Tab-separated table of C-alpha atoms and ligand atoms in Angstrom:
chain	number	residue	atom	x	y	z
A	1	MET	CA	114.928	146.292	82.024
A	2	ASP	CA	113.693	142.580	82.733
A	3	LEU	CA	116.085	140.090	84.329
A	4	GLN	CA	116.520	137.749	81.333
A	5	THR	CA	117.853	140.977	79.322
A	6	LYS	CA	120.225	141.985	82.429
A	7	ALA	CA	121.411	138.259	82.147
A	8	LEU	CA	123.008	138.660	78.688
A	9	HIS	CA	123.706	142.151	78.463
A	10	VAL	CA	124.996	144.198	81.614
A	11	GLY	CA	128.547	144.824	82.956
A	12	TYR	CA	130.076	144.430	78.949
A	13	ASP	CA	130.328	146.824	76.481
A	14	LYS	CA	132.199	145.287	73.832
A	15	ASP	CA	135.727	145.437	73.737
A	16	SER	CA	137.518	147.267	71.175
A	17	GLN	CA	137.137	143.962	68.637
A	18	GLY	CA	133.927	144.233	69.065
A	19	THR	CA	133.550	140.822	70.200
A	20	MET	CA	129.786	139.852	70.809
A	21	ALA	CA	131.131	137.239	73.235
A	22	VAL	CA	132.632	138.208	76.890
A	23	PRO	CA	136.370	137.720	75.910
A	24	ILE	CA	138.589	135.460	78.613
A	25	TYR	CA	141.243	137.889	80.235
A	26	GLN	CA	143.253	135.255	81.253
A	27	THR	CA	146.150	137.353	82.763
A	28	THR	CA	147.521	137.181	86.045
A	29	ALA	CA	149.039	141.402	86.131
A	30	TYR	CA	148.327	144.598	84.114
A	31	GLU	CA	151.144	147.193	82.969
A	32	PHE	CA	150.264	150.406	84.148
A	33	ASN	CA	150.830	153.513	82.172
A	34	SER	CA	153.459	155.373	84.534
A	35	LEU	CA	154.618	154.846	87.991
A	36	GLU	CA	152.532	157.731	88.659
A	37	HIS	CA	149.697	155.174	87.176
A	38	ALA	CA	150.657	152.587	89.518
A	39	ALA	CA	150.410	154.342	92.933
A	40	ASP	CA	146.812	156.336	92.054
A	41	LEU	CA	145.870	152.738	91.098
A	42	PHE	CA	146.850	151.349	94.716
A	43	ALA	CA	145.698	154.621	96.194
A	44	LEU	CA	142.019	154.038	94.520
A	45	LYS	CA	142.643	157.405	93.455
A	46	GLU	CA	141.530	155.671	90.072
A	47	SER	CA	139.894	152.790	89.358
A	48	GLY	CA	141.704	150.134	87.240
A	49	ASN	CA	143.651	146.613	87.106
A	50	ILE	CA	145.881	146.020	89.638
A	51	TYR	CA	146.361	142.507	89.336
A	52	THR	CA	143.834	138.991	89.237
A	53	ARG	CA	144.040	138.380	93.117
A	54	LEU	CA	142.086	141.673	93.329
A	55	ASN	CA	140.375	142.167	90.280
A	56	ASN	CA	139.909	140.864	86.169
A	57	PRO	CA	137.941	142.127	83.413
A	58	THR	CA	136.464	138.920	83.008
A	59	THR	CA	135.442	138.248	86.418
A	60	GLU	CA	134.082	142.140	86.768
A	61	VAL	CA	131.171	141.351	84.099
A	62	PHE	CA	130.243	138.145	86.214
A	63	GLU	CA	130.476	140.720	88.980
A	64	LYS	CA	128.455	143.373	87.788
A	65	ARG	CA	125.845	141.258	86.307
A	66	PHE	CA	125.628	138.876	88.906
A	67	ALA	CA	124.934	142.332	91.047
A	68	SER	CA	122.603	143.382	88.515
A	69	LEU	CA	119.975	140.418	88.742
A	70	GLU	CA	119.979	140.515	92.664
A	71	GLY	CA	119.232	144.676	92.483
A	72	GLY	CA	122.441	144.786	94.526
A	73	GLU	CA	125.042	147.863	94.026
A	74	ALA	CA	128.496	145.382	94.073
A	75	ALA	CA	129.726	142.393	94.344
A	76	VAL	CA	132.889	140.530	94.870
A	77	ALA	CA	133.444	136.866	93.322
A	78	THR	CA	135.530	134.195	95.115
A	79	ALA	CA	136.845	130.925	94.383
A	80	SER	CA	133.613	128.859	96.268
A	81	GLY	CA	130.662	129.309	97.606
A	82	MET	CA	132.412	128.507	101.112
A	83	SER	CA	134.449	131.202	100.790
A	84	ALA	CA	132.072	133.985	99.326
A	85	ILE	CA	130.495	132.595	102.823
A	86	PHE	CA	133.410	133.062	104.893
A	87	PHE	CA	134.473	136.503	103.685
A	88	ALA	CA	130.908	137.961	104.049
A	89	ILE	CA	131.017	136.959	107.926
A	90	VAL	CA	134.588	137.687	108.566
A	91	ASN	CA	134.623	141.028	106.739
A	92	ILE	CA	132.213	142.097	109.998
A	93	ALA	CA	132.919	139.344	112.540
A	94	LYS	CA	136.202	139.212	114.563
A	95	ALA	CA	137.446	137.443	117.619
A	96	GLY	CA	134.984	138.164	120.470
A	97	ASP	CA	132.009	138.556	118.277
A	98	ASN	CA	129.002	136.035	117.690
A	99	ILE	CA	126.847	135.042	114.766
A	100	ILE	CA	123.681	134.189	114.552
A	101	CYS	CA	122.622	131.183	111.699
A	102	ALA	CA	119.206	129.246	111.469
A	103	ASN	CA	119.715	125.463	112.244
A	104	GLN	CA	118.760	124.803	108.571
A	105	LEU	CA	121.904	125.278	106.638
A	106	TYR	CA	123.912	124.131	104.023
A	107	GLY	CA	126.426	121.249	105.316
A	108	GLY	CA	129.816	122.712	104.894
A	109	THR	CA	128.623	126.259	106.061
A	110	LEU	CA	127.340	124.021	108.960
A	111	THR	CA	130.579	122.862	109.539
A	112	GLN	CA	132.525	126.275	108.875
A	113	THR	CA	130.396	128.027	111.024
A	114	VAL	CA	130.668	125.487	114.273
A	115	HIS	CA	134.473	124.783	113.920
A	116	THR	CA	136.051	126.615	111.636
A	117	LEU	CA	134.887	130.330	112.930
A	118	LYS	CA	135.106	129.149	116.402
A	119	ARG	CA	138.979	128.295	116.198
A	120	PHE	CA	138.703	131.933	114.931
A	121	GLY	CA	137.234	133.075	117.886
A	122	ILE	CA	134.039	133.787	116.394
A	123	GLU	CA	131.170	132.117	118.223
A	124	THR	CA	127.733	131.090	116.132
A	125	ARG	CA	124.470	131.059	117.596
A	126	PHE	CA	121.362	129.108	116.231
A	127	PHE	CA	117.894	129.344	115.666
A	128	ASP	CA	115.457	127.676	113.749
A	129	VAL	CA	114.126	129.374	110.456
A	130	HIS	CA	110.717	129.353	111.663
A	131	ASN	CA	111.379	130.885	115.152
A	132	GLU	CA	111.797	134.785	115.130
A	133	LYS	CA	111.277	134.711	118.530
A	134	GLU	CA	113.897	132.346	118.916
A	135	LEU	CA	116.542	134.357	116.540
A	136	GLU	CA	115.516	137.803	118.623
A	137	ASN	CA	116.554	136.313	122.061
A	138	LEU	CA	119.805	135.149	121.160
A	139	ILE	CA	121.389	139.245	119.822
A	140	ASP	CA	123.767	140.747	122.344
A	141	GLU	CA	125.689	144.028	121.815
A	142	ASN	CA	128.416	141.609	119.850
A	143	THR	CA	126.200	140.208	117.248
A	144	LYS	CA	127.673	141.210	113.827
A	145	ALA	CA	125.669	139.276	111.458
A	146	ILE	CA	122.296	137.281	111.116
A	147	PHE	CA	122.706	134.441	108.734
A	148	PHE	CA	120.268	131.915	106.880
A	149	GLU	CA	119.284	130.444	103.412
A	150	SER	CA	116.151	131.659	101.369
A	151	LEU	CA	115.812	128.243	100.287
A	152	THR	CA	116.997	125.993	102.632
A	153	ASN	CA	119.595	123.107	101.612
A	154	PRO	CA	118.562	120.203	102.004
A	155	SER	CA	115.879	120.935	104.414
A	156	ILE	CA	113.891	122.722	101.489
A	157	ASP	CA	112.596	125.318	104.245
A	158	VAL	CA	111.562	128.793	102.702
A	159	ALA	CA	113.186	131.831	105.252
A	160	ASP	CA	110.502	134.554	106.264
A	161	LEU	CA	112.629	137.006	104.448
A	162	GLU	CA	110.569	140.334	105.499
A	163	ALA	CA	110.230	139.104	109.381
A	164	LEU	CA	113.646	138.012	109.796
A	165	SER	CA	115.234	141.290	108.349
A	166	ALA	CA	112.991	143.347	110.356
A	167	ILE	CA	114.294	141.771	112.856
A	168	ALA	CA	117.556	142.324	112.290
A	169	ASN	CA	116.592	146.100	111.248
A	170	LYS	CA	115.600	146.968	114.406
A	171	HIS	CA	119.102	146.213	116.284
A	172	ASN	CA	120.711	147.652	113.025
A	173	ILE	CA	122.704	144.430	112.449
A	174	ILE	CA	124.102	142.968	109.196
A	175	THR	CA	121.876	140.066	107.193
A	176	ILE	CA	123.711	137.853	105.411
A	177	VAL	CA	121.494	135.432	103.045
A	178	ASP	CA	122.609	132.516	100.908
A	179	ASN	CA	120.852	132.966	97.494
A	180	THR	CA	122.188	129.455	95.986
A	181	VAL	CA	119.335	127.399	95.543
A	182	ALA	CA	116.379	130.090	94.880
A	183	THR	CA	118.871	132.473	92.682
A	184	PRO	CA	117.681	135.478	91.865
A	185	VAL	CA	115.479	134.149	89.221
A	186	LEU	CA	112.528	133.087	91.619
A	187	CYS	CA	113.761	135.605	94.801
A	188	ARG	CA	115.523	138.611	95.194
A	189	PRO	CA	116.395	138.905	99.023
A	190	PHE	CA	117.154	142.794	98.829
A	191	GLU	CA	113.547	143.367	97.731
A	192	TRP	CA	112.728	142.272	101.224
A	193	GLY	CA	115.194	144.006	103.385
A	194	VAL	CA	118.236	142.160	103.003
A	195	ASP	CA	121.815	143.215	103.613
A	196	VAL	CA	123.859	141.334	101.732
A	197	VAL	CA	123.667	137.688	99.420
A	198	VAL	CA	125.741	135.583	99.077
A	199	HIS	CA	125.972	132.148	96.492
A	200	SER	CA	127.966	129.343	95.199
A	201	SER	CA	128.159	129.794	91.633
A	202	SER	CA	128.775	126.134	91.574
A	203	LYS	CA	125.302	125.045	91.109
A	204	TYR	CA	122.545	126.973	89.160
A	205	THR	CA	124.857	129.760	88.284
A	206	THR	CA	127.085	128.093	86.200
A	207	GLY	CA	123.824	125.229	85.467
A	208	GLN	CA	125.800	122.474	83.897
A	209	GLY	CA	128.056	121.512	86.764
A	210	LEU	CA	131.569	122.967	85.539
A	211	ALA	CA	133.306	125.227	87.857
A	212	ILE	CA	133.618	125.924	91.576
A	213	GLY	CA	132.611	129.674	92.658
A	214	GLY	CA	131.125	131.987	94.603
A	215	ILE	CA	129.650	135.564	94.528
A	216	VAL	CA	129.300	137.988	97.756
A	217	VAL	CA	126.669	141.065	96.598
A	218	GLU	CA	125.874	143.971	98.750
A	219	ARG	CA	122.704	145.983	98.918
A	220	LYS	CA	122.208	149.115	97.426
A	221	ASN	CA	122.882	152.200	100.084
A	222	LEU	CA	124.213	149.427	102.794
A	223	ASN	CA	127.002	152.387	103.271
A	224	GLU	CA	124.003	154.230	105.540
A	225	LYS	CA	123.467	150.966	107.752
A	226	LEU	CA	127.102	151.186	108.256
A	227	ILE	CA	128.115	154.477	108.845
A	228	ASN	CA	128.357	155.463	112.693
A	229	ASN	CA	127.364	151.804	113.646
A	230	PRO	CA	128.549	151.308	116.657
A	231	ARG	CA	128.916	147.310	115.602
A	232	TYR	CA	130.950	148.178	112.882
A	233	GLU	CA	133.517	150.196	113.919
A	234	GLU	CA	136.015	148.470	111.520
A	235	PHE	CA	134.223	150.480	108.787
A	236	ASN	CA	134.384	153.612	110.606
A	237	THR	CA	137.965	153.611	112.002
A	238	PRO	CA	141.064	153.678	110.040
A	239	ASP	CA	142.375	150.910	108.339
A	240	GLU	CA	146.466	150.464	109.706
A	241	SER	CA	146.489	147.972	106.639
A	242	TYR	CA	145.533	150.177	104.140
A	243	HIS	CA	147.163	153.832	104.999
A	244	GLY	CA	144.556	154.400	107.203
A	245	LEU	CA	141.637	154.170	104.837
A	246	ILE	CA	138.131	154.608	106.231
A	247	TYR	CA	135.808	152.181	104.453
A	248	THR	CA	132.877	154.014	105.047
A	249	GLN	CA	134.494	157.585	103.395
A	250	SER	CA	136.021	155.799	100.501
A	251	GLY	CA	133.113	156.804	97.949
A	252	TYR	CA	132.874	153.129	97.183
A	253	PRO	CA	130.418	150.519	98.433
A	254	ALA	CA	132.375	150.074	101.564
A	255	PHE	CA	131.089	146.170	102.138
A	256	SER	CA	132.309	145.315	98.780
A	257	LEU	CA	135.812	147.079	98.855
A	258	ARG	CA	136.625	145.944	102.378
A	259	ALA	CA	136.114	142.104	101.090
A	260	ARG	CA	138.075	143.133	98.037
A	261	ILE	CA	141.079	144.997	98.918
A	262	SER	CA	141.683	143.408	102.500
A	263	LEU	CA	140.122	140.073	102.396
A	264	LEU	CA	140.804	139.051	98.774
A	265	ARG	CA	144.295	140.653	99.069
A	266	ASP	CA	144.831	138.676	102.159
A	267	LEU	CA	143.425	135.475	101.833
A	268	GLY	CA	143.664	135.112	97.966
A	269	ALA	CA	140.376	132.927	97.426
A	270	VAL	CA	139.376	134.312	94.396
A	271	VAL	CA	137.760	132.777	91.372
A	272	SER	CA	140.043	132.004	87.876
A	273	PRO	CA	139.147	134.322	85.104
A	274	PHE	CA	138.101	130.882	83.163
A	275	ASN	CA	135.464	130.021	85.889
A	276	ALA	CA	134.016	133.544	85.960
A	277	TRP	CA	133.888	133.609	81.788
A	278	LEU	CA	131.505	129.791	82.856
A	279	PHE	CA	129.519	131.180	84.889
A	280	ILE	CA	128.539	134.308	82.546
A	281	GLN	CA	127.803	131.830	79.722
A	282	GLY	CA	125.428	130.027	82.436
A	283	MET	CA	124.110	133.286	83.301
A	284	GLU	CA	122.537	133.769	79.816
A	285	THR	CA	119.934	130.815	80.235
A	286	LEU	CA	119.752	131.299	83.974
A	287	THR	CA	116.287	132.230	84.068
A	288	LEU	CA	115.133	129.585	81.251
A	289	ARG	CA	116.575	127.144	82.958
A	290	MET	CA	114.878	127.983	86.341
A	291	LYS	CA	111.322	127.373	85.059
A	292	GLU	CA	111.999	124.121	83.653
A	293	HIS	CA	114.185	122.902	87.102
A	294	SER	CA	110.663	123.950	88.972
A	295	LYS	CA	107.974	122.528	86.596
A	296	ASN	CA	110.222	119.673	86.863
A	297	ALA	CA	110.393	119.249	90.579
A	298	LEU	CA	107.038	120.065	91.123
A	299	GLY	CA	105.694	117.281	89.006
A	300	VAL	CA	108.386	115.013	90.752
A	301	ALA	CA	107.195	116.079	94.445
A	302	LYS	CA	103.285	115.496	93.176
A	303	PHE	CA	104.548	111.991	92.291
A	304	LEU	CA	106.213	111.171	95.305
A	305	GLU	CA	103.662	112.778	97.373
A	306	ALA	CA	101.279	110.353	95.971
A	307	HIS	CA	103.372	107.056	96.342
A	308	PRO	CA	102.609	104.393	99.399
A	309	LYS	CA	106.312	104.064	100.156
A	310	VAL	CA	106.903	107.981	100.807
A	311	LEU	CA	106.806	108.928	104.370
A	312	LYS	CA	106.930	113.010	103.673
A	313	VAL	CA	107.978	115.029	100.818
A	314	ASN	CA	109.670	118.373	101.650
A	315	TYR	CA	108.738	120.930	98.430
A	316	PRO	CA	107.507	124.778	99.015
A	317	GLY	CA	105.348	123.993	95.724
A	318	LEU	CA	103.054	121.748	97.053
A	319	GLN	CA	99.952	122.634	98.774
A	320	SER	CA	100.250	120.580	101.534
A	321	ASN	CA	104.182	122.266	102.464
A	322	VAL	CA	104.540	123.958	105.200
A	323	ASN	CA	106.857	126.553	103.533
A	324	TYR	CA	104.062	126.763	100.550
A	325	LYS	CA	102.860	130.422	101.895
A	326	ASN	CA	106.078	131.551	102.411
A	327	ALA	CA	107.571	130.655	98.797
A	328	GLN	CA	104.026	132.323	97.096
A	329	LYS	CA	104.863	135.182	98.547
A	330	TYR	CA	108.887	135.304	98.030
A	331	PHE	CA	109.315	133.436	94.826
A	332	ASP	CA	108.288	134.860	91.592
A	333	GLY	CA	105.251	132.947	90.379
A	334	GLY	CA	105.564	130.582	92.935
A	335	MET	CA	108.650	128.447	91.043
A	336	SER	CA	110.441	126.663	93.693
A	337	SER	CA	113.700	125.513	92.522
A	338	GLY	CA	115.075	122.300	91.238
A	339	LEU	CA	115.420	120.497	94.702
A	340	LEU	CA	113.476	118.000	96.430
A	341	SER	CA	113.968	116.140	99.471
A	342	PHE	CA	111.621	112.919	100.627
A	343	GLU	CA	111.689	110.235	103.659
A	344	LEU	CA	111.706	107.102	103.326
A	345	ALA	CA	111.099	104.244	106.549
A	346	SER	CA	114.823	103.980	107.398
A	347	LEU	CA	118.469	104.383	106.414
A	348	GLU	CA	118.802	101.015	104.892
A	349	ASP	CA	115.457	101.803	102.465
A	350	ALA	CA	116.997	104.902	101.539
A	351	THR	CA	120.699	103.304	100.480
A	352	LYS	CA	118.188	100.491	98.644
A	353	VAL	CA	116.359	103.242	96.187
A	354	VAL	CA	119.597	105.612	95.805
A	355	ASN	CA	121.511	102.597	94.162
A	356	ALA	CA	118.152	101.622	92.134
A	357	THR	CA	118.228	105.292	90.428
A	358	LYS	CA	118.921	105.313	86.846
A	359	LEU	CA	118.711	108.371	85.320
A	360	PHE	CA	119.413	110.061	88.520
A	361	SER	CA	123.639	109.832	89.170
A	362	LEU	CA	124.711	109.454	92.353
A	363	VAL	CA	126.567	112.798	92.968
A	364	THR	CA	126.988	115.489	96.074
A	365	ASN	CA	125.617	118.262	94.069
A	366	ILE	CA	122.875	120.284	92.991
A	367	GLY	CA	121.847	122.560	90.137
A	368	ASP	CA	123.292	120.353	86.984
A	369	SER	CA	121.128	120.176	84.182
A	370	LYS	CA	121.705	116.612	84.688
A	371	SER	CA	119.496	115.081	88.058
A	372	ILE	CA	121.190	113.847	91.233
A	373	ILE	CA	120.202	112.583	93.846
A	374	THR	CA	121.909	112.119	97.159
A	375	HIS	CA	121.498	110.735	100.736
A	376	PRO	CA	122.772	113.402	102.673
A	377	ALA	CA	123.173	111.617	105.993
A	378	SER	CA	125.846	109.401	104.579
A	379	THR	CA	127.337	112.216	102.755
A	380	THR	CA	127.236	115.707	102.680
A	381	HIS	CA	126.351	115.611	106.435
A	382	GLN	CA	128.297	113.019	107.387
A	383	GLN	CA	130.505	115.123	109.708
A	384	LEU	CA	127.629	115.975	111.740
A	385	SER	CA	126.734	114.518	115.081
A	386	LYS	CA	123.189	112.746	115.251
A	387	GLU	CA	121.889	115.833	117.314
A	388	GLU	CA	123.290	117.896	114.649
A	389	LEU	CA	121.876	116.142	111.654
A	390	GLU	CA	118.050	116.299	113.768
A	391	ALA	CA	118.780	119.950	114.286
A	392	CYS	CA	119.486	120.640	110.661
A	393	GLY	CA	116.310	118.545	109.926
A	394	VAL	CA	118.329	115.613	108.360
A	395	PRO	CA	116.661	112.155	109.292
A	396	SER	CA	118.906	108.858	108.108
A	397	GLY	CA	116.199	108.107	105.932
A	398	LEU	CA	115.582	111.726	103.705
A	399	ILE	CA	116.988	111.318	99.901
A	400	ARG	CA	117.592	114.535	98.039
A	401	LEU	CA	117.120	115.316	94.549
A	402	SER	CA	117.972	117.884	92.366
A	403	CYS	CA	115.745	117.870	89.381
A	404	GLY	CA	117.636	118.136	86.293
A	405	LEU	CA	116.538	119.546	82.572
A	406	GLU	CA	115.437	115.646	81.475
A	407	SER	CA	111.602	114.879	80.502
A	408	VAL	CA	109.721	114.623	83.917
A	409	GLU	CA	108.200	111.498	82.479
A	410	ASP	CA	112.018	110.233	82.411
A	411	LEU	CA	112.254	111.265	85.705
A	412	ILE	CA	109.528	109.986	87.061
A	413	ALA	CA	109.638	106.612	85.838
A	414	ASP	CA	112.945	106.104	87.009
A	415	LEU	CA	111.610	107.019	90.775
A	416	SER	CA	108.761	104.714	90.302
A	417	GLN	CA	111.367	101.521	89.247
A	418	ALA	CA	113.460	102.459	91.582
A	419	LEU	CA	110.792	102.302	94.653
A	420	GLU	CA	109.990	99.009	93.630
A	421	VAL	CA	112.504	97.580	95.603
A	422	LEU	CA	110.918	98.436	98.635
B	501	PLP	C1	126.907	124.102	97.671
B	501	PLP	C2	126.733	124.984	98.428
B	501	PLP	C3	127.279	126.145	99.213
B	501	PLP	C4	128.958	126.162	98.689
B	501	PLP	O1	129.572	126.220	97.967
B	501	PLP	P1	130.887	125.679	97.108
B	501	PLP	O2	130.830	126.739	95.686
B	501	PLP	O3	130.614	124.303	96.535
B	501	PLP	O4	131.969	126.113	97.747
B	501	PLP	C5	126.791	126.864	100.149
B	501	PLP	N1	125.772	127.294	99.952
B	501	PLP	C6	124.736	126.832	99.298
B	501	PLP	C7	123.372	126.461	99.895
B	501	PLP	C8	125.075	125.469	98.448
B	501	PLP	O5	124.306	124.698	97.906
């Protein structure tokens, strides 16, 4: 089935009323048929609804539909992109373990790994996303995950998915890829050997800046990598917190099962059914929107590249860009999403231009249908030191744009008048 058809139909088979739109099951809990039925659900002998912290019929449509767009096996929706990332990592790493992350990361992921995971005893090591050798040198027997973004935010690099997952596979380590900016419309990391995909559905999935949410998706047959893998002992030994359940022997996709019945159960960062419903609405037009976002961003990038005041434009759809080859290889039709950044000479210049735009809104978000302008060094990346900023590719004159769905002529006209102030 084509991606657009899946986005409209997978996971929902009409309820008893024949409702065309997926209903919002706005409920906390569900009645059991009998005490035996309740016991069977808790014992995983039968699948069904227990409590919305664990599962919900509306959220389940979102999970099944999104998993199918990614070509994955199962998914767990979470309250935000940050909680999706946290769950994906702590599902496999514990105190004393390490994970290896690309330098080029979303600001929140960087602070989560460097500061918060450290407090949990998990060490993060960093490699340059364009340097596989560096990655391989950091691996040891306590390495539990290799984490990177397919299309990085805000540095706009494209990871060599095939090369990085080949190294992970050689050492039997799970790869987690944040596919938020590319979306499954442009890129499906599982096709290149990646194991787990995470998303912030607050961005292109909702598409109109309506709700915060996230999702963790596991690939088909991930159980094979987990079974008897000494790195992932917790998946092959009894879980005391779930009456001795051994995840890889449960008959379920083990990664998602553990994330749901252990992490969602205990940490509770669950998405609301209403927000899951908004994501379902967004997915219906995701493929159409991604084509327009990509077209607009390419038009804006070409304009900026030709502008005398602009030092550098980062957009993988430009032939001059170092990521052009990877974008052509990994992204459908070479479409490169709506995110681009450009560099001005100084913090002062960047401040003037950001303040002079009228159509672009100054907002710390991406993936909205309305165009957005951000200055990462003073906002999303403000908590990072100068060294951390440079390591993740965010110089102080860098401006990030998220090109929305307005006409490209209007977007260019707005930037053109703003650059006049320099
Ligand atoms: C926004 C974003 C996140 C965090 O998602 P939230 O839903 O805001 O928690 C993670 N990764 C990337 C690439 C993002 O753009």
